[in-house]
């Protein structure tokens, strides 16, 4: 079955420090990959996406993610976090095989920023 | 460009009652999705429409949930009768085509007592 795993439920980072959020997927073929961010009471905002091509993708708000096929991973990174980055982060995958493409989401990582 | 609109934003009902949620996708978006997000979890796909046809409803509890998109634009998701475990946020998303980036609405937060 298709699945997305985010191993870290909570992560605490000091403001100004670097950040890496982990994501692993299990799919029959290379899926489309996304990172979304959700602030309390808000919908999901797309940070970045990978469909094909360059395995290092740049997103909004200074985020980037690297697709590693050999590790079935799509980790999100940011060199220096800001207090406004505190939120819930979701990794998601979609079927690239031409069928239904509803997304499969991980359970999310809650990011806490320490002053 | 206006985003995905959903209403109501909040709803409280008692178990065994019925409830309906409405979604208006981004103009021109052919594909529409309904997701259920239970507290502490990631969203789970309930149903996907392409125009007014159903592409995937394999995870929709069809004994109590129904959804329609009659004219290929707005969509309604209904629960009848509601159970306690239906308490969740119901998210609507749309995309221009398949596969494409999905844009999410603010969600409807449902509490079943």
Tab-separated table of C-alpha atoms in Angstrom:
chain	number	residue	atom	x	y	z
A	1	UNK	CA	0.000	0.000	0.000
A	2	UNK	CA	1.095	3.541	-0.648
A	3	UNK	CA	2.321	5.379	2.425
A	4	UNK	CA	4.161	8.479	3.565
A	5	UNK	CA	6.079	8.507	6.824
A	6	UNK	CA	7.184	11.512	8.815
A	7	UNK	CA	9.248	10.023	11.654
A	8	UNK	CA	9.308	13.129	13.833
A	9	UNK	CA	6.049	14.136	15.500
A	10	UNK	CA	7.575	17.225	17.136
A	11	UNK	CA	10.759	19.152	16.425
A	12	UNK	CA	12.081	22.089	18.450
A	13	UNK	CA	14.560	24.450	16.834
A	14	UNK	CA	16.077	27.697	18.028
A	15	UNK	CA	15.342	30.779	15.976
A	16	UNK	CA	18.108	31.282	13.426
A	17	UNK	CA	19.154	27.643	13.465
A	18	UNK	CA	18.911	25.304	10.503
A	19	UNK	CA	16.034	22.888	10.035
A	20	UNK	CA	15.522	19.512	8.419
A	21	UNK	CA	12.203	17.676	8.431
A	22	UNK	CA	12.244	14.066	7.312
A	23	UNK	CA	9.872	12.361	4.908
A	24	UNK	CA	9.952	8.836	3.496
A	25	UNK	CA	7.539	7.347	1.005
A	26	UNK	CA	6.542	3.884	-0.107
A	27	UNK	CA	5.086	3.800	-3.603
A	28	UNK	CA	5.172	1.429	-6.570
A	29	UNK	CA	6.812	4.031	-8.783
A	30	UNK	CA	8.336	7.449	-8.150
A	31	UNK	CA	5.427	9.557	-6.970
A	32	UNK	CA	4.867	13.250	-7.181
A	33	UNK	CA	6.012	14.766	-3.874
A	34	UNK	CA	4.860	17.818	-1.975
A	35	UNK	CA	5.436	19.684	1.244
A	36	UNK	CA	2.561	21.662	2.728
A	37	UNK	CA	2.444	23.876	5.817
A	38	UNK	CA	-0.601	24.354	8.034
A	39	UNK	CA	-0.935	27.095	10.633
A	40	UNK	CA	-3.539	26.749	13.403
A	41	UNK	CA	-7.051	27.060	12.035
A	42	UNK	CA	-5.780	27.484	8.489
A	43	UNK	CA	-5.849	25.394	5.362
A	44	UNK	CA	-2.807	23.855	3.760
A	45	UNK	CA	-0.334	26.051	1.920
A	46	UNK	CA	2.005	24.552	-0.651
A	47	UNK	CA	5.699	25.080	0.108
A	48	UNK	CA	7.198	23.172	-2.811
A	49	UNK	CA	6.711	20.209	-5.115
A	50	UNK	CA	8.711	17.652	-7.068
A	51	UNK	CA	7.381	16.152	-10.273
A	52	UNK	CA	10.580	15.312	-12.170
A	53	UNK	CA	13.966	16.738	-13.161
A	54	UNK	CA	16.293	18.478	-10.750
A	55	UNK	CA	16.193	16.613	-7.453
A	56	UNK	CA	16.790	19.768	-5.396
A	57	UNK	CA	13.684	21.929	-5.464
A	58	UNK	CA	13.262	25.429	-4.152
A	59	UNK	CA	10.071	26.634	-2.548
A	60	UNK	CA	8.551	29.630	-0.895
A	61	UNK	CA	9.698	31.190	2.369
A	62	UNK	CA	13.286	30.010	1.882
A	63	UNK	CA	12.503	26.284	2.021
A	64	UNK	CA	14.073	23.643	-0.169
A	65	UNK	CA	13.747	19.863	-0.427
A	66	UNK	CA	15.861	17.138	-1.945
A	67	UNK	CA	14.454	14.039	-3.606
A	68	UNK	CA	16.632	10.955	-3.054
A	69	UNK	CA	15.328	7.959	-4.972
A	70	UNK	CA	17.777	5.519	-3.358
A	71	UNK	CA	16.504	6.439	0.096
A	72	UNK	CA	12.841	6.987	-0.878
A	73	UNK	CA	13.117	10.316	0.885
A	74	UNK	CA	12.068	13.909	0.302
A	75	UNK	CA	13.439	15.897	3.241
A	76	UNK	CA	12.586	19.548	3.774
A	77	UNK	CA	15.303	22.015	4.784
A	78	UNK	CA	15.708	25.641	5.710
A	79	UNK	CA	19.056	27.240	6.569
A	80	UNK	CA	17.728	29.668	9.182
A	81	UNK	CA	14.275	29.451	10.754
A	82	UNK	CA	12.132	32.380	11.856
A	83	UNK	CA	9.557	32.408	14.658
A	84	UNK	CA	6.850	32.648	12.001
A	85	UNK	CA	7.837	29.190	10.718
A	86	UNK	CA	6.213	27.562	13.746
A	87	UNK	CA	3.440	25.391	12.267
A	88	UNK	CA	2.510	21.863	11.238
A	89	UNK	CA	4.334	20.517	8.202
A	90	UNK	CA	2.957	17.759	5.997
A	91	UNK	CA	4.715	15.699	3.385
A	92	UNK	CA	2.442	14.259	0.702
A	93	UNK	CA	2.727	12.012	-2.329
A	94	UNK	CA	0.583	11.505	-5.403
A	95	UNK	CA	0.457	8.769	-8.029
A	96	UNK	CA	2.431	9.551	-11.168
A	97	UNK	CA	1.043	6.532	-12.977
A	98	UNK	CA	-1.848	8.351	-14.614
A	99	UNK	CA	-4.533	7.040	-12.304
A	100	UNK	CA	-6.389	8.776	-9.526
A	101	UNK	CA	-4.073	11.300	-7.949
A	102	UNK	CA	-5.496	12.122	-4.582
A	103	UNK	CA	-2.638	12.767	-2.198
A	104	UNK	CA	-1.412	10.467	0.554
A	105	UNK	CA	-0.235	12.527	3.507
A	106	UNK	CA	2.118	11.812	6.372
A	107	UNK	CA	0.934	12.431	9.912
A	108	UNK	CA	2.753	15.734	10.089
A	109	UNK	CA	5.633	17.243	12.049
A	110	UNK	CA	4.888	19.966	14.557
A	111	UNK	CA	7.631	22.592	14.465
A	112	UNK	CA	8.311	24.622	17.596
A	113	UNK	CA	10.620	27.616	17.446
A	114	UNK	CA	12.521	28.597	20.580
A	115	UNK	CA	13.511	32.262	20.961
B	1	UNK	CA	-7.173	35.087	-7.947
B	2	UNK	CA	-9.755	33.894	-5.431
B	3	UNK	CA	-8.895	30.726	-3.563
B	4	UNK	CA	-10.976	27.683	-2.716
B	5	UNK	CA	-14.024	28.700	-0.712
B	6	UNK	CA	-15.714	26.493	1.870
B	7	UNK	CA	-18.711	26.932	4.117
B	8	UNK	CA	-19.607	26.745	6.861
B	9	UNK	CA	-16.308	27.171	8.703
B	10	UNK	CA	-17.600	25.498	11.849
B	11	UNK	CA	-20.461	23.143	12.582
B	12	UNK	CA	-21.597	21.423	15.771
B	13	UNK	CA	-24.225	18.686	15.554
B	14	UNK	CA	-25.414	15.753	17.593
B	15	UNK	CA	-24.786	12.188	16.545
B	16	UNK	CA	-27.298	10.738	14.107
B	17	UNK	CA	-28.016	14.187	12.667
B	18	UNK	CA	-27.152	15.077	9.097
B	19	UNK	CA	-24.804	17.804	7.872
B	20	UNK	CA	-23.659	19.214	4.544
B	21	UNK	CA	-20.532	21.075	3.516
B	22	UNK	CA	-20.102	23.244	0.450
B	23	UNK	CA	-17.031	23.909	-1.652
B	24	UNK	CA	-16.396	26.336	-4.502
B	25	UNK	CA	-13.094	25.588	-6.253
B	26	UNK	CA	-10.771	28.010	-7.960
B	27	UNK	CA	-12.300	29.186	-11.227
B	28	UNK	CA	-11.419	26.909	-14.116
B	29	UNK	CA	-10.149	24.047	-11.973
B	30	UNK	CA	-11.449	20.779	-13.360
B	31	UNK	CA	-10.430	18.532	-10.499
B	32	UNK	CA	-11.905	18.724	-7.011
B	33	UNK	CA	-11.000	16.726	-3.911
B	34	UNK	CA	-12.528	16.244	-0.467
B	35	UNK	CA	-10.235	15.263	2.395
B	36	UNK	CA	-10.954	14.400	6.024
B	37	UNK	CA	-8.400	15.514	8.617
B	38	UNK	CA	-8.821	14.016	12.078
B	39	UNK	CA	-7.055	15.829	14.888
B	40	UNK	CA	-3.378	14.934	15.017
B	41	UNK	CA	-3.333	13.267	11.613
B	42	UNK	CA	-2.688	14.171	8.024
B	43	UNK	CA	-5.587	14.655	5.618
B	44	UNK	CA	-7.119	11.523	4.098
B	45	UNK	CA	-8.707	11.568	0.653
B	46	UNK	CA	-12.437	10.874	0.635
B	47	UNK	CA	-13.370	11.519	-2.980
B	48	UNK	CA	-11.953	12.989	-6.194
B	49	UNK	CA	-13.968	14.511	-9.042
B	50	UNK	CA	-12.847	15.282	-12.570
B	51	UNK	CA	-15.403	17.808	-13.813
B	52	UNK	CA	-18.656	16.204	-12.630
B	53	UNK	CA	-17.465	12.598	-12.724
B	54	UNK	CA	-16.041	10.593	-9.830
B	55	UNK	CA	-12.426	9.479	-10.306
B	56	UNK	CA	-11.833	7.873	-6.902
B	57	UNK	CA	-14.198	7.300	-3.983
B	58	UNK	CA	-12.565	4.169	-2.618
B	59	UNK	CA	-12.091	5.678	0.856
B	60	UNK	CA	-15.524	7.286	1.142
B	61	UNK	CA	-17.750	5.554	3.748
B	62	UNK	CA	-20.646	5.237	1.353
B	63	UNK	CA	-23.128	4.031	3.940
B	64	UNK	CA	-23.170	7.516	5.457
B	65	UNK	CA	-21.167	9.882	3.246
B	66	UNK	CA	-22.190	11.196	-0.154
B	67	UNK	CA	-20.809	13.869	-2.435
B	68	UNK	CA	-21.833	15.462	-5.678
B	69	UNK	CA	-20.543	17.965	-8.196
B	70	UNK	CA	-23.504	18.326	-10.500
B	71	UNK	CA	-22.361	21.068	-12.874
B	72	UNK	CA	-18.646	20.432	-12.609
B	73	UNK	CA	-18.048	23.471	-10.402
B	74	UNK	CA	-19.370	23.590	-6.829
B	75	UNK	CA	-19.456	20.480	-4.713
B	76	UNK	CA	-21.380	19.331	-1.662
B	77	UNK	CA	-20.304	16.678	0.837
B	78	UNK	CA	-23.005	15.212	3.073
B	79	UNK	CA	-22.919	13.013	6.152
B	80	UNK	CA	-26.103	11.210	7.187
B	81	UNK	CA	-26.257	10.065	9.934
B	82	UNK	CA	-23.197	11.484	11.662
B	83	UNK	CA	-21.151	9.503	14.171
B	84	UNK	CA	-18.844	10.735	16.910
B	85	UNK	CA	-15.811	9.601	14.906
B	86	UNK	CA	-16.769	11.957	12.068
B	87	UNK	CA	-15.508	14.882	14.144
B	88	UNK	CA	-12.757	16.298	11.950
B	89	UNK	CA	-11.828	19.089	9.589
B	90	UNK	CA	-13.161	18.585	6.072
B	91	UNK	CA	-10.873	20.096	3.482
B	92	UNK	CA	-11.714	20.811	-0.112
B	93	UNK	CA	-8.974	21.169	-2.704
B	94	UNK	CA	-8.907	21.849	-6.423
B	95	UNK	CA	-6.404	21.591	-9.221
B	96	UNK	CA	-6.315	22.845	-12.779
B	97	UNK	CA	-5.915	19.378	-14.199
B	98	UNK	CA	-4.401	15.996	-13.318
B	99	UNK	CA	-1.774	15.767	-12.063
B	100	UNK	CA	-1.261	19.250	-10.823
B	101	UNK	CA	-0.751	21.146	-7.624
B	102	UNK	CA	-3.751	20.946	-5.321
B	103	UNK	CA	-4.881	24.163	-3.664
B	104	UNK	CA	-6.705	23.817	-0.379
B	105	UNK	CA	-9.561	25.744	1.156
B	106	UNK	CA	-9.681	26.765	4.845
B	107	UNK	CA	-11.736	23.722	5.808
B	108	UNK	CA	-14.923	23.079	7.738
B	109	UNK	CA	-14.422	22.026	11.350
B	110	UNK	CA	-17.108	19.530	12.398
B	111	UNK	CA	-17.805	18.513	15.972
B	112	UNK	CA	-20.232	15.661	16.572
B	113	UNK	CA	-21.569	15.431	20.127
